[in-house]
Tab-separated table of C-alpha atoms in Angstrom:
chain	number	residue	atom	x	y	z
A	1	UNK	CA	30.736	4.538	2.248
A	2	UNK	CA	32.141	1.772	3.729
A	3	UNK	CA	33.289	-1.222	1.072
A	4	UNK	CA	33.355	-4.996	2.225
A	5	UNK	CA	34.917	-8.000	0.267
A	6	UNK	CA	32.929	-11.301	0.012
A	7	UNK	CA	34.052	-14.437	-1.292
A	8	UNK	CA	30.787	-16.317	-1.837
A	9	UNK	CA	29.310	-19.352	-3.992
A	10	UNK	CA	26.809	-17.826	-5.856
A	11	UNK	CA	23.731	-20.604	-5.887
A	12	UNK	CA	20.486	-18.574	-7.534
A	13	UNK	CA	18.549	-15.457	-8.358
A	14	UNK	CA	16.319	-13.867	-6.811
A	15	UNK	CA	13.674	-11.606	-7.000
A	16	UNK	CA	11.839	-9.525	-4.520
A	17	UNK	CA	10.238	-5.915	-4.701
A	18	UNK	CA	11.136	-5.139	-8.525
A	19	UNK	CA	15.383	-5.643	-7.211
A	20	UNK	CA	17.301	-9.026	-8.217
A	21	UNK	CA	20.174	-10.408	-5.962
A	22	UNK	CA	22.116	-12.865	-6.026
A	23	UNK	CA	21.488	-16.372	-2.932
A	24	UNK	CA	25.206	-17.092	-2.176
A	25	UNK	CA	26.603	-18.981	0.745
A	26	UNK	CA	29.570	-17.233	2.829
A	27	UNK	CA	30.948	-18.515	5.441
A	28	UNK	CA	28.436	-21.672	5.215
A	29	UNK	CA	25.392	-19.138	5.598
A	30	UNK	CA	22.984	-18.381	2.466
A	31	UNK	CA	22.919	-14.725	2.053
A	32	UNK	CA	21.179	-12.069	-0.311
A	33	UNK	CA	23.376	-9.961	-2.236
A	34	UNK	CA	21.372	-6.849	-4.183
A	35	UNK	CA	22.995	-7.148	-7.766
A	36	UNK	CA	23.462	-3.408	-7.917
A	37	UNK	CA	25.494	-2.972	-5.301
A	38	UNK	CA	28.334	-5.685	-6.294
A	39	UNK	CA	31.244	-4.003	-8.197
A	40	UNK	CA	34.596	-5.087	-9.019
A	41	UNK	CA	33.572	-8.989	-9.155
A	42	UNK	CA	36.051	-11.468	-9.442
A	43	UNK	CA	35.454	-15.267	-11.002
A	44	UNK	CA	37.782	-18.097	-10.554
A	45	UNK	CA	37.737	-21.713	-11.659
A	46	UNK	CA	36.982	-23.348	-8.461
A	47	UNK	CA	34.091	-25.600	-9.259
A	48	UNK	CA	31.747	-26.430	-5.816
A	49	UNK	CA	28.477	-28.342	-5.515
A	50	UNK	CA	25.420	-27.148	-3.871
A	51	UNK	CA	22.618	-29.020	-2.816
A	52	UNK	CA	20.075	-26.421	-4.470
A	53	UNK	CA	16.618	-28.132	-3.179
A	54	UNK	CA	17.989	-27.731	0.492
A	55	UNK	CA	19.290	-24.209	-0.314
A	56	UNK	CA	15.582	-23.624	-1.713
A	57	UNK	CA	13.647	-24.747	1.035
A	58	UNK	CA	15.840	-22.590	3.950
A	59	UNK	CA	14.064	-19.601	2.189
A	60	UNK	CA	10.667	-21.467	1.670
A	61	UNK	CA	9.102	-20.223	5.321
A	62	UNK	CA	10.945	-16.781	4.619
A	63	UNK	CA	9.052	-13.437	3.561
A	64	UNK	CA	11.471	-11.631	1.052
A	65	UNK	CA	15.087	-12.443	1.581
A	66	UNK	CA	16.463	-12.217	5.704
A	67	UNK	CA	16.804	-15.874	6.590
A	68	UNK	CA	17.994	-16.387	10.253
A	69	UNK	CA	18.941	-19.769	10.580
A	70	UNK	CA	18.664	-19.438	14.004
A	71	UNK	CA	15.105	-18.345	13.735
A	72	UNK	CA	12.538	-20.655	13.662
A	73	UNK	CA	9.152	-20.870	11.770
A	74	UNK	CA	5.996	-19.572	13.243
A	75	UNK	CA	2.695	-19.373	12.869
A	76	UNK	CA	1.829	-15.952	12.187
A	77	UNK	CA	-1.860	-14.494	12.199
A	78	UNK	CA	-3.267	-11.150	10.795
A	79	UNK	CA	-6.495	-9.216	10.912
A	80	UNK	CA	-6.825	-6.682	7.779
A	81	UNK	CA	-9.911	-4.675	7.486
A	82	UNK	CA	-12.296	-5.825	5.217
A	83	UNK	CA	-11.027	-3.220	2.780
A	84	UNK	CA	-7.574	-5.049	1.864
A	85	UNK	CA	-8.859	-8.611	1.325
A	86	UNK	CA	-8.368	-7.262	-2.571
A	87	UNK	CA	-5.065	-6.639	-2.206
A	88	UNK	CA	-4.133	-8.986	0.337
A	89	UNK	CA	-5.227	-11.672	-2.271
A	90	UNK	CA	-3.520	-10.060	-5.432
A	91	UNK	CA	-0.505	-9.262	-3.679
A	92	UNK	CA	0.035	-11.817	-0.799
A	93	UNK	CA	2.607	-11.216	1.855
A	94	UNK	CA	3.647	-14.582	1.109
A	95	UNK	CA	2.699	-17.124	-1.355
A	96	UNK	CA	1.358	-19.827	1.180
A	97	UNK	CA	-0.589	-17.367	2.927
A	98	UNK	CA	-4.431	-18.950	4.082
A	99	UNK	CA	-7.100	-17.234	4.738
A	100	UNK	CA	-9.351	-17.842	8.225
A	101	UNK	CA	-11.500	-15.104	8.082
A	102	UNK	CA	-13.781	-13.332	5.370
A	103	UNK	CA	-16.595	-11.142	6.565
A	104	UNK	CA	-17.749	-7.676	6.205
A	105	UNK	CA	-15.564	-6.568	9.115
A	106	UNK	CA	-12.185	-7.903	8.492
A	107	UNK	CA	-9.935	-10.412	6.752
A	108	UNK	CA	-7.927	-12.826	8.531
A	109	UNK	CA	-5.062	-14.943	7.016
A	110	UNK	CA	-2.018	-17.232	8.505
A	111	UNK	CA	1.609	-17.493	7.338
A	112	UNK	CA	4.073	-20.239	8.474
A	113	UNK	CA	7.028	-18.015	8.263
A	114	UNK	CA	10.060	-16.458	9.925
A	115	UNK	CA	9.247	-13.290	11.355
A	116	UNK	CA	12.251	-11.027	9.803
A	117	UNK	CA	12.670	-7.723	8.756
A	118	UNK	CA	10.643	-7.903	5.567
A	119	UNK	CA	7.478	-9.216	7.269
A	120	UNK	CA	7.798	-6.489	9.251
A	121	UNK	CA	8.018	-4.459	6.923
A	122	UNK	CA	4.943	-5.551	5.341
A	123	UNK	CA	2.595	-5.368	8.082
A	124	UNK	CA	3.930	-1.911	8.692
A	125	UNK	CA	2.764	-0.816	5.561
A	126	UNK	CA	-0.940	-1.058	5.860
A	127	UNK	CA	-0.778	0.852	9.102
A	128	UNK	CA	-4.087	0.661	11.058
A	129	UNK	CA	-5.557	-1.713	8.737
A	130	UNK	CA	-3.856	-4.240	10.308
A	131	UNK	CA	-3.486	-5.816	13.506
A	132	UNK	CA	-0.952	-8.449	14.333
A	133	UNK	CA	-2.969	-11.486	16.351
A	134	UNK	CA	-0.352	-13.687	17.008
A	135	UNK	CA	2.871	-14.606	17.921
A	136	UNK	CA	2.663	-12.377	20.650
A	137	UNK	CA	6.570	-11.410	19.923
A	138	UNK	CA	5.723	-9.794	16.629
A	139	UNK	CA	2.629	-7.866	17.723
A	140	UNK	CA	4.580	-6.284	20.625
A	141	UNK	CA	7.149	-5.546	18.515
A	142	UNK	CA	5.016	-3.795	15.510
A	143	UNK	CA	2.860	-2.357	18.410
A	144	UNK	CA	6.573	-1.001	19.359
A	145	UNK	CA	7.026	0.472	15.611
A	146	UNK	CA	3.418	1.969	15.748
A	147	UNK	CA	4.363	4.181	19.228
A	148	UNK	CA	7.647	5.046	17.819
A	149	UNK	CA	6.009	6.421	14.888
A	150	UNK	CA	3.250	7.919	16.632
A	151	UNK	CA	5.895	9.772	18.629
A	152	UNK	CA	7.188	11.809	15.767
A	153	UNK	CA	4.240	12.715	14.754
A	154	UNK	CA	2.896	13.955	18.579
A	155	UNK	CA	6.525	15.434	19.135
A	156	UNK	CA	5.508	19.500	17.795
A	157	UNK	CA	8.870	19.780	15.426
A	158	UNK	CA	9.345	21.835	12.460
């Protein structure tokens, strides 16, 4: 277990999937830090200022907590079945999610987001009740997940 040292400016809380961390910048970067992992923390006295609205809205287009700078917002569209609209609605992917389709045979929404790992992450989780419509990027790339997966399962192990 390999131990790193961070000196950061801690700048908010943050919550996402029932785990708090911590929004600090390091290195001029805004990073997630899971609370339970720090140990051995360290204050000092040196006061800084932080411009929180701007350190706010770099996570605004961002699903959970991975923010590439370098990445930019897209416009991201998915196709549930009909079946999760309940869930899709009570528990949205993210909270400016829109909806474009409601029908008997599926449910279509759009995000504005970054696609990072968490997004990923969960459009992986409803499996075939999803389909990624655009960016093309992301589809290939869960499409990519999907044959990996379906890989293990075809390869006979025991």
């Amino acid at each position: 277990k390999q131990i790193l040292t961070y000196k950061v400016k801690p700048v908010f809380l943050k919550q996402y999937q029932n785990r708090w961390y911590i929004i600090a910048e390091h290195n001029k970067i805004y990073k997630a830090f899971a609370l339970e992992r720090i140990s051995d923390l360290e204050t000092t006295t040196q006061k800084f200022k932080v411009d929180l609205n701007k350190v706010k809205q770099q996570f605004y287009n961002v699903v959970g907590l991975t923010n590439d700078e370098k990445q930019l917002v897209q416009k991201v569209i998915l196709r549930f079945h009909a079946s999760q609209k309940n869930y899709v609605t009570s528990v949205p992917i993210h909270k400016l999610q829109q909806e474009i389709t409601d029908n008997a045979n599926e449910y279509t929404i759009h995000l504005n987001v970054k696609p990072n790992f968490e997004l990923k992450q969960q459009i992986l989780k409803y499996g075939a009740l999803v389909e990624v419509v655009q960016p093309p990027a992301l589809r290939q790339e869960i499409m990519q997940e999907h044959q990996k997966a379906f890989k293990l399962y075809k390869e006979n192990r025991k």
